[in-house]
Short mmCIF file of C-alpha atoms in Angstrom, two decimals:
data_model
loop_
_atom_site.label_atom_id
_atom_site.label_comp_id
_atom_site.label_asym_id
_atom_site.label_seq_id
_atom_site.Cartn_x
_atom_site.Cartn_y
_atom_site.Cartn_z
CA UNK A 1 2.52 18.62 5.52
CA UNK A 2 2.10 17.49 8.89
CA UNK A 3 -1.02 16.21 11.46
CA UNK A 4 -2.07 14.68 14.39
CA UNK A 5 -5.05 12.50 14.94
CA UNK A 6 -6.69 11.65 18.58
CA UNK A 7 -8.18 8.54 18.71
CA UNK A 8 -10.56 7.45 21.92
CA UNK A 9 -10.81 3.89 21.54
CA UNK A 10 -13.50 3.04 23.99
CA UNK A 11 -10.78 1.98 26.99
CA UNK A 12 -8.81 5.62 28.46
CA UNK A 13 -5.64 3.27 28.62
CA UNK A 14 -6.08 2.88 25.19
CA UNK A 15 -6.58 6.41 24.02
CA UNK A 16 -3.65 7.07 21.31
CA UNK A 17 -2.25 10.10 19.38
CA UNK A 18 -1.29 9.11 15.46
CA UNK A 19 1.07 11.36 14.35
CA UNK A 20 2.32 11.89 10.57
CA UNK A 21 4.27 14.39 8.73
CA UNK A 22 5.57 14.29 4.92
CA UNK A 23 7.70 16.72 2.54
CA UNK A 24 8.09 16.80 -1.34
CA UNK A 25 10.10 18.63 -3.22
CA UNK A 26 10.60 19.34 -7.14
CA UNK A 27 12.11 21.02 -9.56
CA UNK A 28 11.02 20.57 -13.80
CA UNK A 29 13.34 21.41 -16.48
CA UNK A 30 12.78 21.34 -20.08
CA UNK A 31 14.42 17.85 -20.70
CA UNK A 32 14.01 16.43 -17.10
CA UNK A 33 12.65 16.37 -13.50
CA UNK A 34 14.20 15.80 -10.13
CA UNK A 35 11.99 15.18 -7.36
CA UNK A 36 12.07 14.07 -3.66
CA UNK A 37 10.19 13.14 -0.54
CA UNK A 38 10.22 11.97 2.94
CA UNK A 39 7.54 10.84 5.59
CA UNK A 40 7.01 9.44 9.07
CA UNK A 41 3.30 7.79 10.03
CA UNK A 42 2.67 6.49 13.87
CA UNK A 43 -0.77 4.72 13.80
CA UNK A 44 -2.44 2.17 16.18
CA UNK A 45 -5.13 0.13 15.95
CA UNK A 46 -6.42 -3.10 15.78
CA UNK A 47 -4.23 -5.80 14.11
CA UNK A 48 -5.31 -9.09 12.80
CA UNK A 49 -1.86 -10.62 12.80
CA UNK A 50 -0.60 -9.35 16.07
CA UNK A 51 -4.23 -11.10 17.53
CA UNK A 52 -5.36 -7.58 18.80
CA UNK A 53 -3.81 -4.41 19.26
CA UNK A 54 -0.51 -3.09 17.50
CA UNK A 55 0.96 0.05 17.01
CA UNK A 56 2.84 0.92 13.57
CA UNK A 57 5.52 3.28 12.84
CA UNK A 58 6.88 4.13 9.67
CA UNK A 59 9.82 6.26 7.99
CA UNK A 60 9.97 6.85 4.13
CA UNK A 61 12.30 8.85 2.14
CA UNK A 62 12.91 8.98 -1.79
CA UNK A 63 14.91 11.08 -4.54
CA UNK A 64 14.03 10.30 -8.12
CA UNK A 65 14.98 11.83 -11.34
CA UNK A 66 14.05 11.75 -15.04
CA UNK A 67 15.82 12.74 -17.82
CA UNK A 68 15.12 12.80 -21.77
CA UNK A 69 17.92 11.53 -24.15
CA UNK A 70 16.27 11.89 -27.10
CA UNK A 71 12.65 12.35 -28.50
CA UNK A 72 12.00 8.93 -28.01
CA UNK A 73 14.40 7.83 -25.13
CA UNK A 74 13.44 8.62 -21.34
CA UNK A 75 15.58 7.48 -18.56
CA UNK A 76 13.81 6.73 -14.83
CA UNK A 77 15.15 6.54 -11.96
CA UNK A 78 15.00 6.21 -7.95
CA UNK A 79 15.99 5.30 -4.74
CA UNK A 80 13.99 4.43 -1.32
CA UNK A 81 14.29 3.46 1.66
CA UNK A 82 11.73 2.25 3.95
CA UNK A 83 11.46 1.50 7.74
CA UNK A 84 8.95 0.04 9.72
CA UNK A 85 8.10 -1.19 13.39
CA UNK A 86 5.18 -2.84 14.64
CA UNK A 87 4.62 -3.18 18.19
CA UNK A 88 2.49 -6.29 19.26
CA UNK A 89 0.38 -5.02 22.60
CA UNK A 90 1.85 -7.13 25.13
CA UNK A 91 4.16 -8.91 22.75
CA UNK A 92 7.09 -8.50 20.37
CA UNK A 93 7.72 -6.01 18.41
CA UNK A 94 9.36 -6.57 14.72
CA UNK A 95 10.85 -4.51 12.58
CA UNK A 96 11.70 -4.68 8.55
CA UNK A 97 13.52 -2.09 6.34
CA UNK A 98 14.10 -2.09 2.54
CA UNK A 99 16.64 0.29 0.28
CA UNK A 100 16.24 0.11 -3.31
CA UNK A 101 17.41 1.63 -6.27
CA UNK A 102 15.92 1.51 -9.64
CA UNK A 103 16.38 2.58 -13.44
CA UNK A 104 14.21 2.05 -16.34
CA UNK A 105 14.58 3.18 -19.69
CA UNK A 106 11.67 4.13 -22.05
CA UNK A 107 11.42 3.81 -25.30
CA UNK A 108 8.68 5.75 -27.08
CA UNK A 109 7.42 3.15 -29.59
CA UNK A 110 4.46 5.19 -30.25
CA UNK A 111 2.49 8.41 -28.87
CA UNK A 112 0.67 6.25 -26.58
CA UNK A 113 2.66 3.39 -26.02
CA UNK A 114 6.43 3.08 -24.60
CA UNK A 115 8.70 0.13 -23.40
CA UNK A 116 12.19 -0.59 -22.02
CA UNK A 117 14.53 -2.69 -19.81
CA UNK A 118 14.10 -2.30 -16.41
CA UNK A 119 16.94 -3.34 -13.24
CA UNK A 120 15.98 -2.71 -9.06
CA UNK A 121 18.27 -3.22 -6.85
CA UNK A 122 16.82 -4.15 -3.35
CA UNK A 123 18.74 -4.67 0.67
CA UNK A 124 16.00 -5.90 3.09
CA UNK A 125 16.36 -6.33 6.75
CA UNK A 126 13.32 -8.21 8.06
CA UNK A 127 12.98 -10.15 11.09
CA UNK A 128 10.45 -12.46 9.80
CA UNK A 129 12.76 -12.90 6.41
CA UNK A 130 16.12 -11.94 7.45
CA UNK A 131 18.57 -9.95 5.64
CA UNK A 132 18.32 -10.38 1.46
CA UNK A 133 19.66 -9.19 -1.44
CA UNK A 134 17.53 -9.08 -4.40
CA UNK A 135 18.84 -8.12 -8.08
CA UNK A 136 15.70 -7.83 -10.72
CA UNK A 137 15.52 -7.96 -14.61
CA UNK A 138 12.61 -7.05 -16.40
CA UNK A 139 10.83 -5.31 -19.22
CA UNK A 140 8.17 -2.65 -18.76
CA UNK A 141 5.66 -1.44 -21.02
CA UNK A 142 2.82 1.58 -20.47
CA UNK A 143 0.48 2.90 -22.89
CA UNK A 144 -1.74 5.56 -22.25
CA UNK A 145 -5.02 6.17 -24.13
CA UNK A 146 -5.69 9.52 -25.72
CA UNK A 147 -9.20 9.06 -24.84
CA UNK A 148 -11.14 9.20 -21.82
CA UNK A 149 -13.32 6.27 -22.68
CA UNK A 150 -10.39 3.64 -23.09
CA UNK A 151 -7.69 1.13 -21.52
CA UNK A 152 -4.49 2.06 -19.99
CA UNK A 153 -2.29 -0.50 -19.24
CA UNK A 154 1.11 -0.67 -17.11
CA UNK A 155 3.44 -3.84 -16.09
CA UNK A 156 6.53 -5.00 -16.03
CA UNK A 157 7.85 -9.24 -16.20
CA UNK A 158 11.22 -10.09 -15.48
CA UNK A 159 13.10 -12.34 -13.18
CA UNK A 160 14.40 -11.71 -9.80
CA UNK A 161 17.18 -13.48 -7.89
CA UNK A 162 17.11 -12.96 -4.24
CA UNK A 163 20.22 -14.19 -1.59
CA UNK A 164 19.59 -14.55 1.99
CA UNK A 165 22.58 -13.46 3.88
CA UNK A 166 21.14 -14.98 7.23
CA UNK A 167 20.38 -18.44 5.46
CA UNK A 168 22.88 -18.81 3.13
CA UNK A 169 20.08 -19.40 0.51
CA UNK A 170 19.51 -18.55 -2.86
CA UNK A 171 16.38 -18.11 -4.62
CA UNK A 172 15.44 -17.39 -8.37
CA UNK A 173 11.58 -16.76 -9.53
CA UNK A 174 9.76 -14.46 -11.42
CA UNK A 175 8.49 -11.50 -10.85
CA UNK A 176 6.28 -8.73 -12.46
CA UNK A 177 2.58 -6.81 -12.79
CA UNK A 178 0.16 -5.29 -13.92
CA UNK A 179 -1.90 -2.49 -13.74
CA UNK A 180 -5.48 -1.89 -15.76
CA UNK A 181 -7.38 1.68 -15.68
CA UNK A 182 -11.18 1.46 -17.78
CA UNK A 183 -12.93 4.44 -17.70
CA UNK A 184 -16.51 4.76 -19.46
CA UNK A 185 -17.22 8.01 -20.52
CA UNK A 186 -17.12 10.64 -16.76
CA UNK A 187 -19.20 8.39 -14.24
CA UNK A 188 -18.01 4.07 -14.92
CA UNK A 189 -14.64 3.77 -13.84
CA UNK A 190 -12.74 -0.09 -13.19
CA UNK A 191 -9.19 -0.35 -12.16
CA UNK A 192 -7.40 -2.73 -10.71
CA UNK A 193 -3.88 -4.62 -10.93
CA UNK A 194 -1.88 -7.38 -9.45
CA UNK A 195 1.54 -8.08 -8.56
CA UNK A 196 3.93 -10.79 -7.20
CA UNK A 197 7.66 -11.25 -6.23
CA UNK A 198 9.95 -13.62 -4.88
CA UNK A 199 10.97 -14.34 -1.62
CA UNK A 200 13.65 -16.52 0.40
CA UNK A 201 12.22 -19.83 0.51
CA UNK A 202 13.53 -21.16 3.44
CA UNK A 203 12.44 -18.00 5.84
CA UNK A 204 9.57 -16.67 4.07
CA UNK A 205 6.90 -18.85 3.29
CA UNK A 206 4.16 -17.73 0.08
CA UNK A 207 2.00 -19.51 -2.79
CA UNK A 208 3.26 -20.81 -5.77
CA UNK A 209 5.96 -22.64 -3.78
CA UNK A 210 8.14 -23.95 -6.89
CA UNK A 211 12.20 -24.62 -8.03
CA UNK A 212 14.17 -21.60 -6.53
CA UNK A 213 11.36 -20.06 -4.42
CA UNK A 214 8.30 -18.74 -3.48
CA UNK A 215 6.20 -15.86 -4.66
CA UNK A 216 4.66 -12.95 -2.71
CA UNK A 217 1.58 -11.91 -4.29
CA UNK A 218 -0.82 -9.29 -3.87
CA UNK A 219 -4.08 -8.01 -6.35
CA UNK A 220 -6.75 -5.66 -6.27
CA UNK A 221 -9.93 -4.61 -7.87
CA UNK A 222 -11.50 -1.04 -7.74
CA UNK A 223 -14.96 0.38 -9.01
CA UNK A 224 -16.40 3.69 -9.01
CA UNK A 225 -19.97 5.26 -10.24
CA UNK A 226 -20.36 8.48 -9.94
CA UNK A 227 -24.38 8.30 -8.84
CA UNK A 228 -24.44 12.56 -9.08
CA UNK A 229 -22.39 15.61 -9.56
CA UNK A 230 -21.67 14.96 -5.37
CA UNK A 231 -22.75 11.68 -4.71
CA UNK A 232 -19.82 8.82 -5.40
CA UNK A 233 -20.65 4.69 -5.05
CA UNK A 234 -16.76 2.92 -4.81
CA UNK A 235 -15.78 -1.18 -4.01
CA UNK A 236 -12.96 -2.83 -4.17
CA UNK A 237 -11.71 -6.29 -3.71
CA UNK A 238 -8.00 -7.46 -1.89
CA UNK A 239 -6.16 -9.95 -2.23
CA UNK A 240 -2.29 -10.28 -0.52
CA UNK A 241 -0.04 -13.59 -0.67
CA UNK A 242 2.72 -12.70 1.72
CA UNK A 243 4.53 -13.42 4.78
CA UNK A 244 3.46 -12.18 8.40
CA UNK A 245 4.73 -9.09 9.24
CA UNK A 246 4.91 -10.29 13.17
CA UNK A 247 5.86 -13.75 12.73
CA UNK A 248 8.76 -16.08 11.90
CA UNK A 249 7.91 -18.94 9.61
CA UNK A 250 4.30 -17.74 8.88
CA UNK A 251 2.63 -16.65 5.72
CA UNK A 252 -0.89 -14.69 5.32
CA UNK A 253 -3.60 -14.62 2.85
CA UNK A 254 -5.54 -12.01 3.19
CA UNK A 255 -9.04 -10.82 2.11
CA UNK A 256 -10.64 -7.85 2.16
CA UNK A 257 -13.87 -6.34 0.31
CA UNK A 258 -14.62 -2.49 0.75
CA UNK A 259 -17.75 -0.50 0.19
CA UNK A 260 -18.13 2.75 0.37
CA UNK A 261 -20.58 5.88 -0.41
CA UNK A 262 -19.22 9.34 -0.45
CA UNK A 263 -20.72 12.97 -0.44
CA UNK A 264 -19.35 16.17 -1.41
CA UNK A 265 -20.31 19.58 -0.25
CA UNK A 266 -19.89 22.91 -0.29
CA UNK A 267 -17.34 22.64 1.67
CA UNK A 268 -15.82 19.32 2.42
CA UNK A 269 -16.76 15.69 2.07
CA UNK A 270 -18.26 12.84 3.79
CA UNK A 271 -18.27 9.58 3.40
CA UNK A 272 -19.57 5.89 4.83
CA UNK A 273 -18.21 2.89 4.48
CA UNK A 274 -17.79 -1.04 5.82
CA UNK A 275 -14.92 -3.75 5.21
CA UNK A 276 -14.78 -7.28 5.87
CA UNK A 277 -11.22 -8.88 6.11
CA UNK A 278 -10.65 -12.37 6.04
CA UNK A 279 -6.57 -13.49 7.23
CA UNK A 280 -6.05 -17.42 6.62
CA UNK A 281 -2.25 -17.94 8.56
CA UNK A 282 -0.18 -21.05 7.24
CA UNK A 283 2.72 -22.03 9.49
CA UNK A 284 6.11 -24.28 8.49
CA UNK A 285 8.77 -25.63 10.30
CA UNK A 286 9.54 -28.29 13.09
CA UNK A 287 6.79 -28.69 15.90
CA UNK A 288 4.51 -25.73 13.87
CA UNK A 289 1.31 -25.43 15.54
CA UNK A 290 -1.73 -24.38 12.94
CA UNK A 291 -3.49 -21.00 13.92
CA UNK A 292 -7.31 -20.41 13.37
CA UNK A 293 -8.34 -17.89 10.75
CA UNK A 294 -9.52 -14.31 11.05
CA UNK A 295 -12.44 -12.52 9.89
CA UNK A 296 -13.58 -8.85 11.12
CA UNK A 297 -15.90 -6.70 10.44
CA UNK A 298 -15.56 -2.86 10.05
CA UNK A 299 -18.23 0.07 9.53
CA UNK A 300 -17.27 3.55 9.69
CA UNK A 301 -18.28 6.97 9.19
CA UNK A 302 -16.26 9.81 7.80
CA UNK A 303 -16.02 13.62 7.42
CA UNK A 304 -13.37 16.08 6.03
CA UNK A 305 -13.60 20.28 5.62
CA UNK A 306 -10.85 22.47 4.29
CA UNK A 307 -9.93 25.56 6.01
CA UNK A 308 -7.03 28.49 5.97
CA UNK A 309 -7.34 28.60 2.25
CA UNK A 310 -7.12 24.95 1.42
CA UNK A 311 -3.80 24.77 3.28
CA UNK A 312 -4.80 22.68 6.32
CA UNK A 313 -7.59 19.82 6.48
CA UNK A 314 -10.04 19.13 9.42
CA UNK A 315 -10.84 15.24 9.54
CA UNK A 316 -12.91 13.41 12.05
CA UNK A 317 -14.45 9.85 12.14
CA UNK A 318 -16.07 7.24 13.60
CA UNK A 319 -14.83 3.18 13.40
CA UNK A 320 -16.60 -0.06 14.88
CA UNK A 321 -14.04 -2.91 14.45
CA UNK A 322 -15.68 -6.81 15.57
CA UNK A 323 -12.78 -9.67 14.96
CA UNK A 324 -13.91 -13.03 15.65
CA UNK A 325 -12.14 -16.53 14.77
CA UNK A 326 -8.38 -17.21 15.74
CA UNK A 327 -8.80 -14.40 18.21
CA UNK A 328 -12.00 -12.16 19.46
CA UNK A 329 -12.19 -9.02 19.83
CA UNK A 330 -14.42 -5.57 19.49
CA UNK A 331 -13.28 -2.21 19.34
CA UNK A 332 -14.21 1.39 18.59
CA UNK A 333 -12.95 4.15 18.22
CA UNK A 334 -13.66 8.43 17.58
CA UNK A 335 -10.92 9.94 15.98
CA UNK A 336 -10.20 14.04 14.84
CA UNK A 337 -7.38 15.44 13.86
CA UNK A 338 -5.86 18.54 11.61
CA UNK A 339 -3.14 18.23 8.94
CA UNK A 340 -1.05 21.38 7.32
CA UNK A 341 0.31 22.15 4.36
CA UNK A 342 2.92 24.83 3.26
#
């Protein structure tokens, strides 16, 4: 598929074009699958961490494959590669790419359950983190319920060494996570999961700061009701433990709580929504001076309608964006674009 989205941001020297496209492709046989996919995003916007305005762009590609050894024995795999740019309005602009490759194998234990060793291989080029190489063991488990009214569960917990080619320094730490679906009965739904990694220690800087390195860490909580057979109440809670995507030497926690309502209709959906993000910024190093925190306030309004058969997608919006703290700013913004599929 492919789109374009206008977006009229209140200031005619800011009026921006996002562009994205994306392709899958897949083929099933009777004892495995091979799939793969590739995308490119260009979005701008407001950016906490950039103190204003950034634009992103992103590239994506994947191939992954599955095959079944035996009637109890699955073997996972895949390799990425990711790419992205973010340009700081009237500033930097820094860039970070990751390839990875990685194979798990599942053991069937029971109908509903399965586990297995898992390795992932990982090359990152980051400005902010330099170049690593990242080699992690660890065991994953699923289990999916047979009823709709149950718990699924997902994870993996291992240990992950990490070598900074531009540093010189190693770094060993944990890694793993977690991933919780609850639904009750067609309308309660909870999900939610968390997640965490290690990182150089002497570029990067995260929580958790122990012997060997830090951790990266990142969580989030979901809710949904269904109030009506087209009426939909969602929330969700974010938390991210990481470092700055447009800084050297600076970590972010973020916060950010989501609300939403959503309609559908005959023919397309609607929906209205606000966010509030909170960024705290924690800087290292010689002569590091501390930066004020972040918190902005979004409300939006939204609207989608199929057309051509379900192959393309009309979406339009409406965003109000108010940052205050560390650095002040308002903006908003009317966006509508069209995205195809074939």
């Amino acid at each position: 598929g492919l789109g374009d989205v206008y977006k009229r941001q209140g200031d005619s020297s800011l009026d921006t074009v996002d562009h994205f496209a994306e392709a899958t492709l897949s083929y099933s046989g009777s004892k495995g699958k091979v799939s793969a996919g590739a995308g490119f995003g260009q979005v701008s916007g407001g950016n906490q961490a950039a103190a204003g305005r950034a634009e992103t762009q992103r590239l994506n590609a994947y191939i992954g494959a599955s095959h079944q050894l035996s009637n109890r024995l699955v073997i996972d795999g895949e390799l990425s590669h990711d790419f992205r740019e973010v340009d700081q309005e009237g500033g930097a602009t820094f860039t970070d790419e990751v390839t990875s490759l990685e194979v798990t194998a599942q053991w069937v234990v029971a109908p509903d359950f399965w586990m297995g060793p898992s390795v992932r291989y990982a090359v990152s080029d980051s400005d902010s983190l330099g170049e690593t190489d990242s080699v992690a063991y660890t065991m994953a488990f699923g289990y999916v319920p047979p009823s709709l009214a149950s718990l699924a569960l997902s994870g993996d917990l291992g240990i992950e060494l990490v070598d900074n080619d531009t540093t010189g320094v190693d770094s060993t730490g944990f890694t793993g996570s977690l991933n919780v679906d609850y639904s009750l009965g067609e309308r309660f739904t909870v999900g939610g999961g968390a997640s965490y990694r290690t990182v150089p220690e002497s570029v990067g800087y995260g929580f958790g700061g122990g012997v060997g390195g830090d951790q990266t860490f990142s969580g989030v909580l979901r809710i949904s009701y269904k109030l009506g057979d087209t009426w939909n109440l969602r929330s969700a809670a974010r938390v991210t433990s990481s470092a700055s995507e447009v800084s050297v030497g600076e970590s972010t926690d973020r916060t950010a709580l989501s609300l939403a309502l959503a309609k559908d209709f005959e023919k397309g959906s609607g929906e209205v929504g606000t966010i509030l993000r909170d960024t705290n910024y924690e800087v290292e190093g010689a002569g590091a001076v501390p930066r004020e925190s972040d918190t902005a306030l979004t409300g939006y309004v939204r609207y989608y309608r199929p057309f051509l058969s379900n192959s393309a997608r009309f979406s339009s919006s409406f965003q109000w964006t108010e940052n205050s703290g560390g650095s002040a700013w308002e903006r908003f913004q009317i966006s509508a674009g069209a995205s195809f599929r074939f």
